[in-house]
Short mmCIF file of C-alpha atoms and ligand atoms in Angstrom, two decimals:
data_model
loop_
_atom_site.label_atom_id
_atom_site.label_comp_id
_atom_site.label_asym_id
_atom_site.label_seq_id
_atom_site.Cartn_x
_atom_site.Cartn_y
_atom_site.Cartn_z
CA UNK H 1 -49.82 -115.26 18.38
CA UNK H 2 -49.97 -115.32 14.56
CA UNK H 3 -47.59 -117.49 12.62
CA UNK H 4 -46.09 -115.74 9.61
CA UNK H 5 -44.29 -117.16 6.65
CA UNK H 6 -41.59 -115.01 5.12
CA UNK H 7 -38.54 -115.24 2.94
CA UNK H 8 -35.43 -114.24 4.82
CA UNK H 9 -31.67 -113.90 4.59
CA UNK H 10 -29.84 -115.15 7.66
CA UNK H 11 -27.45 -112.40 8.72
CA UNK H 12 -25.94 -114.25 11.66
CA UNK H 13 -26.77 -116.56 14.48
CA UNK H 14 -25.78 -116.40 18.12
CA UNK H 15 -25.73 -119.19 20.65
CA UNK H 16 -28.45 -119.10 23.22
CA UNK H 17 -28.32 -121.52 26.11
CA UNK H 18 -27.73 -125.23 25.51
CA UNK H 19 -29.77 -126.01 22.48
CA UNK H 20 -31.03 -122.76 21.01
CA UNK H 21 -29.82 -120.02 18.73
CA UNK H 22 -30.82 -116.47 18.09
CA UNK H 23 -31.00 -115.72 14.41
CA UNK H 24 -30.61 -112.21 13.09
CA UNK H 25 -32.68 -112.11 9.90
CA UNK H 26 -33.46 -109.71 7.12
CA UNK H 27 -36.93 -110.82 6.11
CA UNK H 28 -38.84 -109.82 3.07
CA UNK H 29 -42.19 -109.29 4.73
CA UNK H 30 -41.21 -108.09 8.22
CA UNK H 31 -37.91 -106.26 7.70
CA UNK H 32 -34.96 -106.96 9.97
CA UNK H 33 -35.81 -109.03 13.02
CA UNK H 34 -34.25 -111.30 15.62
CA UNK H 35 -35.82 -114.61 16.43
CA UNK H 36 -35.13 -117.50 18.77
CA UNK H 37 -34.63 -120.75 16.92
CA UNK H 38 -35.38 -123.31 19.57
CA UNK H 39 -33.37 -126.52 19.33
CA UNK H 40 -31.20 -125.18 16.51
CA UNK H 41 -27.97 -126.24 18.21
CA UNK H 42 -28.97 -129.90 18.41
CA UNK H 43 -27.17 -132.18 15.97
CA UNK H 44 -30.39 -133.22 14.35
CA UNK H 45 -32.29 -129.95 14.35
CA UNK H 46 -35.15 -129.31 12.01
CA UNK H 47 -33.38 -126.26 10.63
CA UNK H 48 -30.60 -128.23 8.96
CA UNK H 49 -28.47 -125.95 6.79
CA UNK H 50 -31.09 -123.24 6.78
CA UNK H 51 -29.37 -121.19 9.51
CA UNK H 52 -25.94 -120.95 7.95
CA UNK H 53 -24.76 -117.38 7.41
CA UNK H 54 -26.47 -115.74 4.44
CA UNK H 55 -28.73 -118.66 3.64
CA UNK H 56 -31.84 -117.59 1.74
CA UNK H 57 -34.65 -119.32 3.58
CA UNK H 58 -38.35 -119.55 4.04
CA UNK H 59 -38.92 -118.86 7.72
CA UNK H 60 -41.98 -119.49 9.84
CA UNK H 61 -42.11 -116.99 12.62
CA UNK H 62 -44.38 -116.42 15.57
CA UNK H 63 -44.95 -112.79 16.35
CA UNK H 64 -45.04 -112.11 20.03
CA UNK H 65 -46.67 -108.93 21.09
CA UNK H 66 -44.60 -106.54 23.17
CA UNK H 67 -41.50 -108.66 22.74
CA UNK H 68 -38.41 -107.75 20.77
CA UNK H 69 -37.43 -111.30 20.21
CA UNK H 70 -39.62 -113.36 17.95
CA UNK H 71 -39.78 -117.12 17.81
CA UNK H 72 -38.90 -119.10 14.72
CA UNK H 73 -40.87 -122.26 14.34
CA UNK H 74 -39.08 -123.66 11.31
CA UNK H 75 -36.93 -122.63 8.37
CA UNK H 76 -36.47 -124.24 4.96
CA UNK H 77 -33.47 -123.58 2.79
CA UNK H 78 -34.23 -121.91 -0.54
CA UNK H 79 -30.68 -121.16 -1.64
CA UNK H 80 -27.38 -121.56 0.15
CA UNK H 81 -24.57 -119.03 -0.07
CA UNK H 82 -22.29 -121.04 2.20
CA UNK H 83 -19.92 -122.87 -0.15
CA UNK H 84 -18.84 -119.64 -1.84
CA UNK H 85 -17.44 -118.55 1.55
CA UNK H 86 -14.65 -121.13 1.25
CA UNK H 87 -12.91 -118.37 -0.70
CA UNK H 88 -11.60 -116.10 2.07
CA UNK H 89 -12.24 -112.88 0.12
CA UNK H 90 -15.82 -113.88 -0.47
CA UNK H 91 -16.20 -114.92 3.17
CA UNK H 92 -15.06 -111.46 4.27
CA UNK H 93 -17.40 -109.87 1.72
CA UNK H 94 -20.26 -111.95 3.10
CA UNK H 95 -19.43 -110.87 6.64
CA UNK H 96 -19.27 -107.27 5.49
CA UNK H 97 -22.79 -107.53 4.02
CA UNK H 98 -24.10 -108.99 7.27
CA UNK H 99 -22.40 -106.31 9.37
CA UNK H 100 -23.63 -103.44 7.20
CA UNK H 101 -27.14 -104.91 7.09
CA UNK H 102 -27.28 -105.20 10.87
CA UNK H 103 -25.97 -101.67 11.32
CA UNK H 104 -28.02 -99.95 8.62
CA UNK H 105 -31.29 -101.72 7.96
CA UNK H 106 -33.95 -100.53 10.41
CA UNK H 107 -35.79 -103.16 12.44
CA UNK H 108 -39.33 -104.12 11.45
CA UNK H 109 -39.45 -102.07 8.28
CA UNK H 110 -40.08 -104.23 5.24
CA UNK H 111 -38.14 -103.08 2.19
CA UNK H 112 -38.67 -105.23 -0.86
CA UNK H 113 -36.21 -103.41 -3.10
CA UNK H 114 -33.46 -103.77 -0.53
CA UNK H 115 -34.30 -107.45 -0.14
CA UNK H 116 -34.03 -108.05 -3.88
CA UNK H 117 -30.80 -106.05 -3.96
CA UNK H 118 -29.31 -108.19 -1.20
CA UNK H 119 -30.16 -111.40 -3.08
CA UNK H 120 -28.76 -110.09 -6.35
CA UNK H 121 -25.52 -109.17 -4.63
CA UNK H 122 -25.24 -112.62 -2.98
CA UNK H 123 -25.86 -114.35 -6.31
CA UNK H 124 -23.26 -112.23 -7.99
CA UNK H 125 -20.67 -113.01 -5.29
CA UNK H 126 -21.50 -116.69 -5.73
CA UNK H 127 -21.35 -116.83 -9.50
CA UNK H 128 -18.81 -114.18 -10.54
CA UNK H 129 -16.14 -114.69 -7.90
CA UNK H 130 -15.69 -110.94 -8.06
CA UNK H 131 -15.90 -108.98 -4.82
CA UNK H 132 -15.37 -105.31 -5.60
CA UNK H 133 -18.35 -104.59 -7.83
CA UNK H 134 -20.94 -106.59 -5.90
CA UNK H 135 -19.99 -104.74 -2.69
CA UNK H 136 -19.81 -101.38 -4.44
CA UNK H 137 -23.26 -102.01 -5.90
CA UNK H 138 -24.64 -103.02 -2.51
CA UNK H 139 -23.22 -99.92 -0.85
CA UNK H 140 -24.42 -97.58 -3.57
CA UNK H 141 -28.02 -98.84 -3.53
CA UNK H 142 -28.17 -99.20 0.24
CA UNK H 143 -27.13 -95.56 0.57
CA UNK H 144 -29.45 -94.45 -2.18
CA UNK H 145 -32.47 -96.34 -0.86
CA UNK H 146 -31.77 -95.04 2.65
CA UNK H 147 -31.85 -91.54 1.18
CA UNK H 148 -28.37 -90.25 1.94
CA UNK H 149 -26.62 -90.55 -1.39
CA UNK H 150 -24.88 -87.21 -1.77
CA UNK H 151 -24.93 -85.03 -4.86
CA UNK H 152 -21.72 -85.95 -6.68
CA UNK H 153 -21.90 -83.01 -9.06
CA UNK H 154 -22.52 -79.99 -6.87
CA UNK H 155 -20.98 -78.44 -3.76
CA UNK H 156 -23.30 -79.07 -0.81
CA UNK H 157 -22.41 -75.68 0.61
CA UNK H 158 -22.61 -73.23 -2.33
CA UNK H 159 -24.13 -75.36 -5.08
CA UNK H 160 -21.31 -74.78 -7.55
CA UNK H 161 -20.66 -77.55 -10.10
CA UNK H 162 -17.77 -79.75 -8.97
CA UNK H 163 -16.55 -80.85 -12.38
CA UNK H 164 -14.45 -83.85 -13.21
CA UNK H 165 -12.05 -83.53 -10.33
CA UNK H 166 -14.84 -84.08 -7.87
CA UNK H 167 -15.10 -82.43 -4.49
CA UNK H 168 -13.75 -82.71 -0.97
CA UNK H 169 -15.19 -85.03 1.58
CA UNK H 170 -14.54 -84.64 5.28
CA UNK H 171 -15.23 -87.75 7.36
CA UNK H 172 -18.38 -87.21 9.33
CA UNK H 173 -20.00 -84.94 6.79
CA UNK H 174 -22.82 -85.86 4.42
CA UNK H 175 -21.75 -84.41 1.13
CA UNK H 176 -18.99 -82.97 -1.04
CA UNK H 177 -17.74 -79.40 -1.04
CA UNK H 178 -15.87 -77.39 -3.70
CA UNK H 179 -12.32 -76.03 -3.56
CA UNK H 180 -13.52 -72.68 -2.22
CA UNK H 181 -15.78 -74.04 0.50
CA UNK H 182 -13.27 -76.62 1.66
CA UNK H 183 -11.23 -73.93 3.45
CA UNK H 184 -10.39 -75.24 6.86
CA UNK H 185 -11.88 -78.65 6.15
CA UNK H 186 -9.50 -81.56 6.61
CA UNK H 187 -10.89 -83.72 3.90
CA UNK H 188 -9.85 -85.68 0.90
CA UNK H 189 -10.64 -85.28 -2.75
CA UNK H 190 -13.33 -87.68 -3.85
CA UNK H 191 -14.89 -88.31 -7.21
CA UNK H 192 -17.18 -91.10 -8.28
CA UNK H 193 -16.34 -91.84 -11.93
CA UNK H 194 -19.30 -91.52 -14.34
CA UNK H 195 -18.60 -95.10 -15.57
CA UNK H 196 -18.93 -96.37 -12.01
CA UNK H 197 -22.21 -94.55 -11.53
CA UNK H 198 -23.49 -95.79 -14.89
CA UNK H 199 -22.58 -99.36 -13.89
CA UNK H 200 -24.55 -99.08 -10.67
CA UNK H 201 -27.63 -98.28 -12.74
CA UNK H 202 -27.42 -101.51 -14.74
CA UNK H 203 -28.59 -104.87 -13.47
CA UNK H 204 -25.60 -106.15 -11.48
CA UNK H 205 -25.39 -109.48 -13.24
CA UNK H 206 -25.29 -107.81 -16.61
CA UNK H 207 -22.73 -105.19 -15.59
CA UNK H 208 -20.31 -107.86 -14.43
CA UNK H 209 -20.92 -110.20 -17.37
CA UNK H 210 -20.60 -107.59 -20.07
CA UNK H 211 -17.86 -105.24 -18.92
CA UNK H 212 -14.61 -105.12 -17.04
CA UNK H 213 -14.62 -103.15 -13.80
CA UNK H 214 -14.03 -99.48 -14.71
CA UNK H 215 -11.33 -97.42 -13.05
CA UNK H 216 -12.44 -95.78 -9.84
CA UNK H 217 -14.43 -98.69 -8.33
CA UNK H 218 -12.20 -98.98 -5.31
CA UNK H 219 -12.13 -95.26 -4.68
CA UNK H 220 -15.91 -95.13 -4.89
CA UNK H 221 -16.26 -98.07 -2.53
CA UNK H 222 -14.02 -96.41 0.01
CA UNK H 223 -16.13 -93.27 -0.16
CA UNK H 224 -19.39 -95.20 0.25
CA UNK H 225 -17.93 -97.07 3.22
CA UNK H 226 -17.03 -93.71 4.80
CA UNK H 227 -20.62 -92.60 4.33
CA UNK H 228 -21.95 -95.83 5.83
CA UNK H 229 -19.67 -95.53 8.86
CA UNK H 230 -20.81 -91.95 9.34
CA UNK H 231 -24.44 -93.00 9.29
CA UNK H 232 -24.02 -96.12 11.34
CA UNK H 233 -21.95 -94.01 13.79
CA UNK H 234 -19.34 -96.70 14.14
CA UNK H 235 -16.38 -98.25 12.36
CA UNK H 236 -17.02 -101.40 10.37
CA UNK H 237 -14.93 -104.25 11.69
CA UNK H 238 -15.08 -106.19 8.43
CA UNK H 239 -13.97 -103.18 6.40
CA UNK H 240 -10.64 -103.13 8.18
CA UNK H 241 -10.33 -106.92 7.75
CA UNK H 242 -10.93 -106.63 4.04
CA UNK H 243 -8.35 -103.88 3.63
CA UNK H 244 -5.80 -106.07 5.40
CA UNK H 245 -6.61 -109.07 3.24
CA UNK H 246 -6.11 -107.33 -0.08
ZN1 LIG J 1 -18.79 -74.56 -2.57
#
């Protein structure tokens, strides 16, 4: 039963029996896992603030062969993202990240780029107070790293260039189609503005510090959320909550 040390982001915790919790974690070295944190519900637990939602922690985890649920031996807080969640918009954004991560990140597949992306997005939520661009950036790179970012410039059906007006997207599909190919497709016109795409290719911190949000961020986010829902094969609860809160 090897003990492993790994950085992790706490996605959520669930109560388990009297004194324990189950922690859903996105770890740097082991990918997404679930682990029992024994004694975590006691007032004086050794986990302290390390199991608050979205805490960046160093976790010590026992791997148990043939068992889905691992066992966490201890966790130390590296950086907290808890206070920022006093702002309701940021709290919803944080819950959105956790929900999307649980729905989209495969279990037990380490992904260092995705881990670094997640941390950069959390830090930007914490320090900028802005919600739209950090979430847009998260969605864009999550989709891109997962390999289902569609071609924004060409029709997925006939390959024709879509031009500035963009293409049509039908919920449930994986790409954009042109005016000709959209016949019979109940979709909506979607374009991802070049300035939005360019922004997503800068370091997030710099993009937010140096420029105002370009037009089209919200539209792009909505489109990315559609793609995520299609791939996760379910509606995102926090997406609806965020739309209500705006
Ligand atoms: Zn076409």
